[in-house]
Coordinates of N, CA and C in Angstrom, one line a residue:
N1 N 170.9 0.2 15.2 CA 171.3 -1.1 14.6 C 171.2 -2.0 15.9
I2 N 170.5 -3.0 16.3 CA 170.4 -3.8 17.5 C 171.0 -5.2 16.8
K3 N 171.9 -5.6 17.7 CA 173.0 -6.7 17.7 C 173.1 -7.6 19.1
Y4 N 172.3 -8.8 19.1 CA 172.3 -9.5 20.2 C 173.3 -10.8 20.3
E5 N 174.3 -11.0 21.2 CA 175.3 -11.9 21.8 C 174.9 -12.9 22.6
L6 N 175.6 -14.0 22.2 CA 175.3 -15.5 23.8 C 176.8 -16.0 23.6
D7 N 177.4 -15.8 24.5 CA 178.5 -16.3 24.6 C 179.7 -15.9 23.5
G8 N 179.4 -14.7 23.3 CA 180.4 -14.2 22.0 C 179.6 -14.9 20.6
N9 N 178.8 -15.2 20.6 CA 178.1 -16.0 19.5 C 177.1 -15.0 18.7
E10 N 176.7 -14.6 17.8 CA 175.7 -13.6 17.2 C 174.4 -14.0 17.0
M11 N 173.8 -13.8 17.4 CA 172.4 -14.4 17.2 C 171.2 -13.5 17.0
S12 N 170.2 -13.9 16.5 CA 168.5 -12.8 16.5 C 168.0 -12.8 17.4
K13 N 167.5 -12.1 17.8 CA 166.3 -11.7 19.0 C 165.6 -13.1 19.6
E14 N 165.1 -13.6 18.3 CA 164.1 -14.6 18.1 C 165.0 -16.0 19.1
D15 N 165.8 -16.0 18.1 CA 167.3 -17.1 19.2 C 167.6 -17.3 20.2
I16 N 168.0 -16.0 20.3 CA 168.7 -16.0 22.1 C 167.7 -15.8 23.0
T17 N 166.1 -15.9 22.9 CA 165.5 -15.4 23.7 C 165.2 -16.9 24.0
G18 N 164.9 -17.1 25.7 CA 165.1 -18.3 26.2 C 166.4 -19.1 26.2
K19 N 167.6 -18.6 25.8 CA 168.7 -18.9 26.0 C 169.2 -18.5 27.6
S20 N 170.3 -19.2 28.0 CA 171.1 -19.0 29.3 C 172.7 -18.4 29.0
G21 N 173.2 -17.6 29.3 CA 174.5 -17.4 29.3 C 175.1 -16.2 29.2
K22 N 176.2 -15.7 29.3 CA 176.5 -13.9 28.7 C 175.8 -13.6 27.7
V23 N 174.8 -12.7 28.3 CA 174.5 -11.8 27.1 C 174.9 -10.3 26.7
K24 N 174.9 -10.0 25.3 CA 175.3 -8.5 24.9 C 174.5 -8.3 24.0
I25 N 173.9 -7.2 24.2 CA 173.3 -6.1 23.7 C 173.9 -5.0 23.1
T26 N 173.9 -4.7 21.7 CA 175.1 -3.7 21.3 C 173.8 -2.8 20.4
I27 N 173.4 -1.5 20.8 CA 172.5 -0.6 20.6 C 174.0 0.0 19.3
Q28 N 174.1 0.4 18.2 CA 174.8 1.1 17.3 C 174.0 2.0 16.6
Y29 N 174.0 3.5 17.1 CA 173.5 4.6 16.4 C 174.1 5.0 15.3
T30 N 173.8 5.4 14.3 CA 174.7 6.2 13.2 C 173.6 7.7 12.7
N31 N 174.5 8.5 12.8 CA 174.1 10.1 12.7 C 173.9 10.2 11.4
K32 N 172.7 10.2 10.2 CA 172.7 10.6 8.9 C 172.5 11.8 8.5
E33 N 172.6 12.7 9.6 CA 172.3 14.2 9.5 C 173.8 14.9 9.5
E34 N 174.4 14.5 8.1 CA 175.8 15.2 7.5 C 175.4 16.9 7.3
R35 N 176.2 17.8 7.3 CA 176.5 18.7 6.8 C 177.9 19.5 6.2
T36 N 177.5 19.8 5.3 CA 179.4 20.9 5.0 C 179.0 22.1 5.5
V37 N 180.1 22.2 6.2 CA 180.2 23.9 6.3 C 181.1 24.2 6.5
D38 N 181.2 26.0 6.5 CA 182.3 26.7 6.0 C 183.1 27.0 7.4
I39 N 184.1 26.4 7.7 CA 184.9 27.0 8.7 C 186.5 27.3 8.6
N40 N 186.4 29.0 8.8 CA 187.4 29.6 8.2 C 187.9 29.9 7.0
G41 N 187.1 29.5 5.9 CA 187.1 29.4 4.4 C 187.4 28.0 4.2
K42 N 187.5 26.8 4.9 CA 187.5 25.8 4.6 C 186.4 25.1 4.8
K43 N 185.8 23.8 3.4 CA 184.7 23.2 3.7 C 185.2 22.1 4.8
V44 N 184.1 21.8 5.5 CA 184.5 20.5 6.5 C 183.0 19.8 6.5
K45 N 183.2 18.7 6.8 CA 181.8 17.5 7.1 C 181.5 17.7 8.7
M46 N 180.3 18.1 9.0 CA 180.4 17.5 10.1 C 178.7 17.1 10.3
Y47 N 178.2 16.5 11.4 CA 177.0 15.8 11.4 C 176.3 16.8 12.6
V48 N 175.1 16.8 12.3 CA 174.3 17.6 13.3 C 174.7 16.9 15.0
P49 N 174.8 17.5 15.9 CA 174.9 16.7 17.2 C 173.8 16.5 18.4
F50 N 173.6 15.0 18.3 CA 172.9 14.8 18.4 C 173.1 13.8 19.9
V51 N 172.0 14.1 21.0 CA 172.7 13.2 21.7 C 171.7 12.4 22.2
V52 N 171.7 11.1 22.4 CA 170.8 9.5 22.4 C 171.0 9.3 24.2
V53 N 169.8 9.2 24.4 CA 169.8 8.5 25.8 C 168.7 7.1 25.5
A54 N 169.2 6.3 26.1 CA 168.4 4.9 25.8 C 168.1 4.1 27.5
G55 N 167.4 4.0 27.4 CA 167.1 3.3 29.0 C 166.0 1.9 28.5
T56 N 166.1 0.8 29.4 CA 165.1 -0.8 29.9 C 165.3 -0.7 31.1
I57 N 164.1 -1.3 31.4 CA 163.9 -2.0 33.0 C 163.9 -3.5 32.7
I58 N 165.0 -4.4 33.4 CA 165.4 -5.9 33.3 C 164.6 -6.4 35.1
E59 N 164.3 -7.4 34.6 CA 163.7 -8.0 35.6 C 165.2 -8.8 36.3
N60 N 165.5 -8.8 37.5 CA 166.1 -9.7 38.0 C 166.3 -11.1 38.2
E61 N 165.2 -11.6 38.1 CA 164.7 -13.1 38.3 C 165.4 -13.9 37.4
N62 N 166.1 -13.4 36.0 CA 166.4 -14.2 35.0 C 167.9 -13.5 34.6
A63 N 168.5 -12.6 35.4 CA 169.5 -11.4 35.0 C 169.8 -11.7 36.1
R64 N 171.5 -11.3 36.0 CA 172.3 -10.3 37.2 C 173.8 -10.3 36.6
N65 N 174.5 -9.4 37.4 CA 175.6 -8.5 36.8 C 175.2 -8.1 35.8
I66 N 174.1 -6.8 35.6 CA 174.0 -6.2 34.4 C 174.7 -4.8 34.8
E67 N 175.4 -4.9 33.2 CA 176.1 -3.4 33.2 C 175.7 -3.0 31.7
I68 N 175.9 -1.5 31.5 CA 175.6 -0.7 30.7 C 177.1 0.3 30.0
S69 N 177.1 0.2 29.2 CA 178.6 1.5 28.5 C 177.9 2.3 29.0
S70 N 178.7 3.6 29.4 CA 178.3 5.2 29.1 C 177.3 5.4 29.7
G71 N 177.1 4.7 31.0 CA 175.3 5.1 31.5 C 175.7 4.4 32.9
K72 N 174.4 4.1 33.6 CA 174.1 3.8 34.7 C 172.8 2.9 35.3
V73 N 173.3 2.1 36.1 CA 172.6 0.9 36.5 C 172.2 1.1 37.7
V74 N 170.8 0.5 37.9 CA 170.4 1.2 39.3 C 169.4 -0.2 39.3
D75 N 169.6 -0.7 40.8 CA 169.1 -2.0 41.0 C 168.1 -1.7 42.3
D76 N 167.1 -2.1 42.3 CA 166.3 -2.2 43.1 C 165.9 -3.5 43.7
G77 N 166.3 -4.5 43.6 CA 166.1 -6.0 44.1 C 165.7 -7.0 43.6
T78 N 164.4 -6.0 42.7 CA 163.5 -7.2 41.6 C 163.7 -6.8 40.5
K79 N 164.1 -5.5 40.0 CA 164.3 -5.2 38.7 C 165.6 -4.4 38.7
T80 N 166.0 -4.3 37.5 CA 167.1 -3.2 37.6 C 166.8 -2.4 36.1
V81 N 167.1 -0.7 36.3 CA 166.7 0.3 35.6 C 168.1 1.0 35.1
I82 N 168.4 0.4 33.6 CA 169.5 1.1 32.8 C 169.3 2.1 31.9
V83 N 169.9 3.0 32.2 CA 170.0 4.1 31.1 C 171.4 4.7 30.9
G84 N 171.4 4.3 29.5 CA 172.9 4.7 28.8 C 172.8 5.9 27.7
M85 N 174.1 6.6 27.5 CA 173.8 7.6 26.7 C 175.1 7.8 25.5
A86 N 174.7 8.0 24.3 CA 175.7 8.2 23.1 C 175.3 9.6 22.3
M87 N 176.5 9.7 21.6 CA 176.2 11.0 21.0 C 176.7 10.3 19.3
P88 N 176.2 9.8 18.5 CA 176.5 9.2 16.9 C 176.9 10.3 16.3
G89 N 178.6 10.1 16.0 CA 178.8 11.4 14.8 C 179.9 12.7 15.5
L90 N 179.6 12.8 16.6 CA 180.1 13.7 17.3 C 181.8 13.5 17.4
Q91 N 182.6 12.6 17.2 CA 183.5 11.9 17.2 C 184.5 12.7 15.7
E92 N 183.7 12.1 14.8 CA 183.9 12.5 13.7 C 184.1 13.9 13.3
S93 N 182.4 14.4 13.8 CA 182.8 16.0 13.8 C 184.0 16.6 14.4
L94 N 184.3 16.4 15.8 CA 185.0 17.0 16.4 C 186.7 16.9 15.7
G95 N 186.7 15.5 14.9 CA 188.1 15.4 14.6 C 189.3 14.8 15.5
I96 N 188.6 14.1 16.8 CA 189.2 13.6 18.0 C 189.6 12.4 17.6
S97 N 190.9 11.6 17.8 CA 191.0 10.6 18.2 C 190.5 9.8 19.4
S98 N 189.6 8.7 18.9 CA 189.0 7.8 20.2 C 190.4 7.4 21.4
D99 N 191.7 7.5 20.7 CA 192.9 7.5 21.4 C 193.1 8.6 23.0
E100 N 192.1 9.8 22.4 CA 192.3 11.0 23.4 C 191.2 11.0 24.2
I101 N 189.7 10.5 23.6 CA 188.8 10.5 24.2 C 187.8 9.9 23.3
D102 N 187.1 8.5 24.0 CA 186.2 7.9 22.9 C 185.0 8.7 23.6
I103 N 184.1 9.1 22.4 CA 182.8 9.6 23.0 C 181.8 8.3 21.9
P104 N 181.1 8.0 23.0 CA 180.6 6.5 22.7 C 179.3 6.9 21.5
N105 N 179.2 6.0 20.3 CA 178.2 6.3 19.6 C 177.7 4.9 19.6
N106 N 177.7 4.2 20.5 CA 176.6 3.3 20.8 C 176.6 2.8 22.2
I107 N 175.8 1.5 22.5 CA 175.5 1.5 24.1 C 175.6 -0.2 24.2
E108 N 176.3 -0.5 24.8 CA 176.5 -2.0 25.1 C 176.0 -2.2 26.7
I109 N 175.0 -3.7 26.6 CA 174.5 -3.8 27.9 C 174.6 -5.3 27.7
T110 N 175.2 -5.7 28.8 CA 175.6 -7.1 29.3 C 175.2 -7.5 30.2
M111 N 175.0 -8.9 30.4 CA 174.3 -9.5 31.4 C 174.6 -11.0 31.7
D112 N 174.2 -11.6 33.1 CA 174.5 -12.8 33.4 C 173.2 -13.3 33.2
A113 N 172.5 -13.9 32.0 CA 171.2 -14.4 31.8 C 170.5 -15.8 32.1
T114 N 169.6 -16.1 32.5 CA 169.1 -17.6 32.5 C 167.9 -17.1 31.8
N115 N 167.4 -18.1 30.6 CA 166.0 -18.0 29.8 C 165.8 -16.3 29.7
F116 N 166.7 -16.3 29.3 CA 166.7 -14.6 28.6 C 165.6 -14.2 27.6
E117 N 165.2 -13.0 28.3 CA 163.9 -12.4 27.9 C 164.1 -10.7 27.1
T118 N 163.5 -10.7 25.8 CA 164.2 -9.1 25.5 C 162.8 -8.4 26.1
S119 N 163.5 -7.3 26.4 CA 162.9 -5.9 26.6 C 162.4 -5.1 26.2
S120 N 161.6 -3.9 26.0 CA 161.5 -2.9 25.2 C 162.7 -1.9 25.6
I121 N 163.2 -1.4 24.8 CA 164.7 -0.7 24.8 C 163.9 0.9 24.5
M122 N 163.8 1.7 24.9 CA 163.4 2.9 24.5 C 164.4 4.0 24.5
S123 N 164.6 4.6 23.3 CA 165.3 5.9 22.6 C 165.1 6.8 22.7
Y124 N 165.5 8.4 23.4 CA 165.2 9.4 23.3 C 166.4 10.2 22.4
V125 N 166.4 10.5 21.8 CA 167.0 11.4 20.5 C 166.9 12.6 20.3
T126 N 167.8 13.6 21.1 CA 167.6 15.1 20.6 C 168.6 15.8 20.3
P127 N 168.8 17.1 19.7 CA 170.1 17.8 19.5 C 170.6 18.7 20.3
K128 N 169.4 19.0 21.8 CA 169.9 20.1 22.4 C 171.3 19.3 23.5
V129 N 172.1 19.6 23.5 CA 173.2 19.7 24.3 C 173.1 19.0 25.6
L130 N 173.0 18.0 26.5 CA 172.5 17.9 28.0 C 173.7 18.6 28.5
E131 N 172.9 19.6 29.3 CA 173.8 20.3 30.7 C 173.7 19.4 31.8
E132 N 174.4 20.2 32.7 CA 174.6 19.3 34.1 C 173.8 19.4 34.7
D133 N 172.8 20.0 34.4 CA 171.2 20.2 35.6 C 170.3 18.8 34.9
D134 N 170.6 18.5 33.3 CA 169.8 17.3 32.6 C 170.3 16.0 33.2
L135 N 171.6 15.9 33.7 CA 172.4 15.2 34.8 C 172.1 14.7 35.9
K136 N 171.7 15.6 36.8 CA 171.2 15.8 38.0 C 169.7 14.5 38.4
V137 N 168.9 14.0 37.3 CA 168.2 13.3 38.0 C 168.7 11.8 38.2
F138 N 170.3 11.9 37.5 CA 170.8 10.3 38.1 C 170.6 9.7 39.4
D139 N 171.5 11.3 40.0 CA 171.1 11.6 41.4 C 170.6 11.4 41.8
N140 N 169.3 11.5 41.6 CA 167.9 11.8 42.3 C 167.4 10.3 42.1
L141 N 167.7 9.5 41.1 CA 167.6 8.4 41.0 C 168.3 7.3 42.3
D142 N 169.6 7.3 42.7 CA 170.3 6.8 43.4 C 169.6 6.8 44.5
E143 N 169.3 8.1 45.1 CA 168.7 8.7 46.4 C 167.1 7.7 46.4
I144 N 166.4 7.8 45.7 CA 165.0 7.4 45.5 C 165.0 5.5 45.9
Y145 N 166.4 4.7 45.1 CA 166.2 3.5 45.4 C 167.2 3.6 46.5
G146 N 167.6 4.4 46.9 CA 168.4 3.9 48.5 C 167.8 3.9 49.4
Q147 N 166.4 4.6 49.1 CA 165.0 5.0 50.1 C 164.0 3.7 49.8
V148 N 164.3 3.5 48.5 CA 163.0 2.1 48.4 C 164.1 0.7 49.2
N149 N 165.3 0.7 49.0 CA 166.1 -0.3 49.6 C 165.7 -0.5 51.3
T150 N 165.6 0.9 51.8 CA 165.8 1.1 53.6 C 164.1 0.7 53.6
L151 N 163.3 1.6 52.3 CA 161.7 1.0 53.2 C 161.7 -0.9 53.2
Q152 N 162.7 -1.2 51.9 CA 162.6 -3.0 51.6 C 162.9 -3.6 53.2
T153 N 163.7 -2.9 53.4 CA 165.2 -3.5 54.6 C 163.5 -3.6 56.2
S154 N 163.3 -2.4 56.5 CA 162.4 -2.1 57.4 C 160.8 -2.6 57.5
M155 N 160.4 -2.7 56.2 CA 159.3 -3.8 55.6 C 159.5 -5.1 56.6
N156 N 161.0 -6.1 55.9 CA 161.4 -7.2 55.9 C 161.4 -7.3 57.9
Q157 N 161.7 -6.0 58.7 CA 161.7 -6.4 59.5 C 160.9 -6.5 60.6
I158 N 159.8 -5.5 59.7 CA 158.3 -5.9 60.5 C 157.9 -7.1 60.0
Q159 N 158.1 -7.9 59.3 CA 157.7 -9.1 58.5 C 158.2 -10.1 59.6
D160 N 159.3 -10.1 60.2 CA 160.0 -10.8 60.9 C 159.5 -10.7 62.4
G161 N 159.2 -9.2 62.9 CA 158.9 -8.8 64.2 C 157.6 -9.8 64.4
A162 N 156.6 -9.6 63.2 CA 155.5 -10.1 63.5 C 155.0 -11.3 63.4
N163 N 156.2 -12.1 63.0 CA 156.5 -13.5 62.5 C 156.9 -13.9 63.7
T164 N 157.8 -13.5 64.5 CA 158.2 -14.0 65.9 C 156.8 -13.7 67.3
L165 N 155.7 -12.6 66.9 CA 155.1 -12.3 67.8 C 154.0 -13.9 67.3
K166 N 153.6 -14.0 66.3 CA 152.4 -15.0 66.0 C 153.1 -16.2 66.8
D167 N 154.7 -16.6 66.3 CA 155.0 -17.7 67.0 C 155.0 -17.7 68.4
G168 N 155.1 -16.9 69.1 CA 155.1 -16.6 70.4 C 153.5 -16.4 70.9
T169 N 152.8 -16.0 70.7 CA 151.0 -16.2 70.6 C 150.6 -17.5 70.8
T170 N 150.9 -18.6 69.5 CA 150.6 -19.4 69.6 C 151.4 -20.5 70.6
Q171 N 152.6 -20.6 71.2 CA 153.3 -20.9 71.7 C 152.4 -20.3 73.3
L172 N 152.1 -19.4 73.6 CA 151.5 -18.9 74.8 C 150.0 -19.6 74.6

């Protein structure tokens, strides 16, 4: 289920498109794969443990201050890549209070938008529990975007130098 809000007021995707303000997109995942299992002779309701990874790319031209709950935001200067993670049903299966630990079953994306545009949000659902090695891709993203930023800065310096050379040649 996807819910769109503008300045705290819920709107449809069609109504929020083109508007400006504080946008919040909530993607609520519901685990419907419930099983009754026998644990030490007691019947217990549990959900198949799914991990959801969702992501999208937002153009920075009309959005800033982009944040995501339980995820990662990587800004390359022109666009922002956001990736979030949820585990619907796991909190209930483990019987842990959200006061102790809050296991997300939704993903919230917030931003300050002008002329808001919706973009595709891709979700990948797997019953495989993510391992530490699976999460290393986020570290690689930081490194790649750091290199892209260095490349962009260097290209700007080259452009500035070329403009200075052109001005000097014209003056000469």
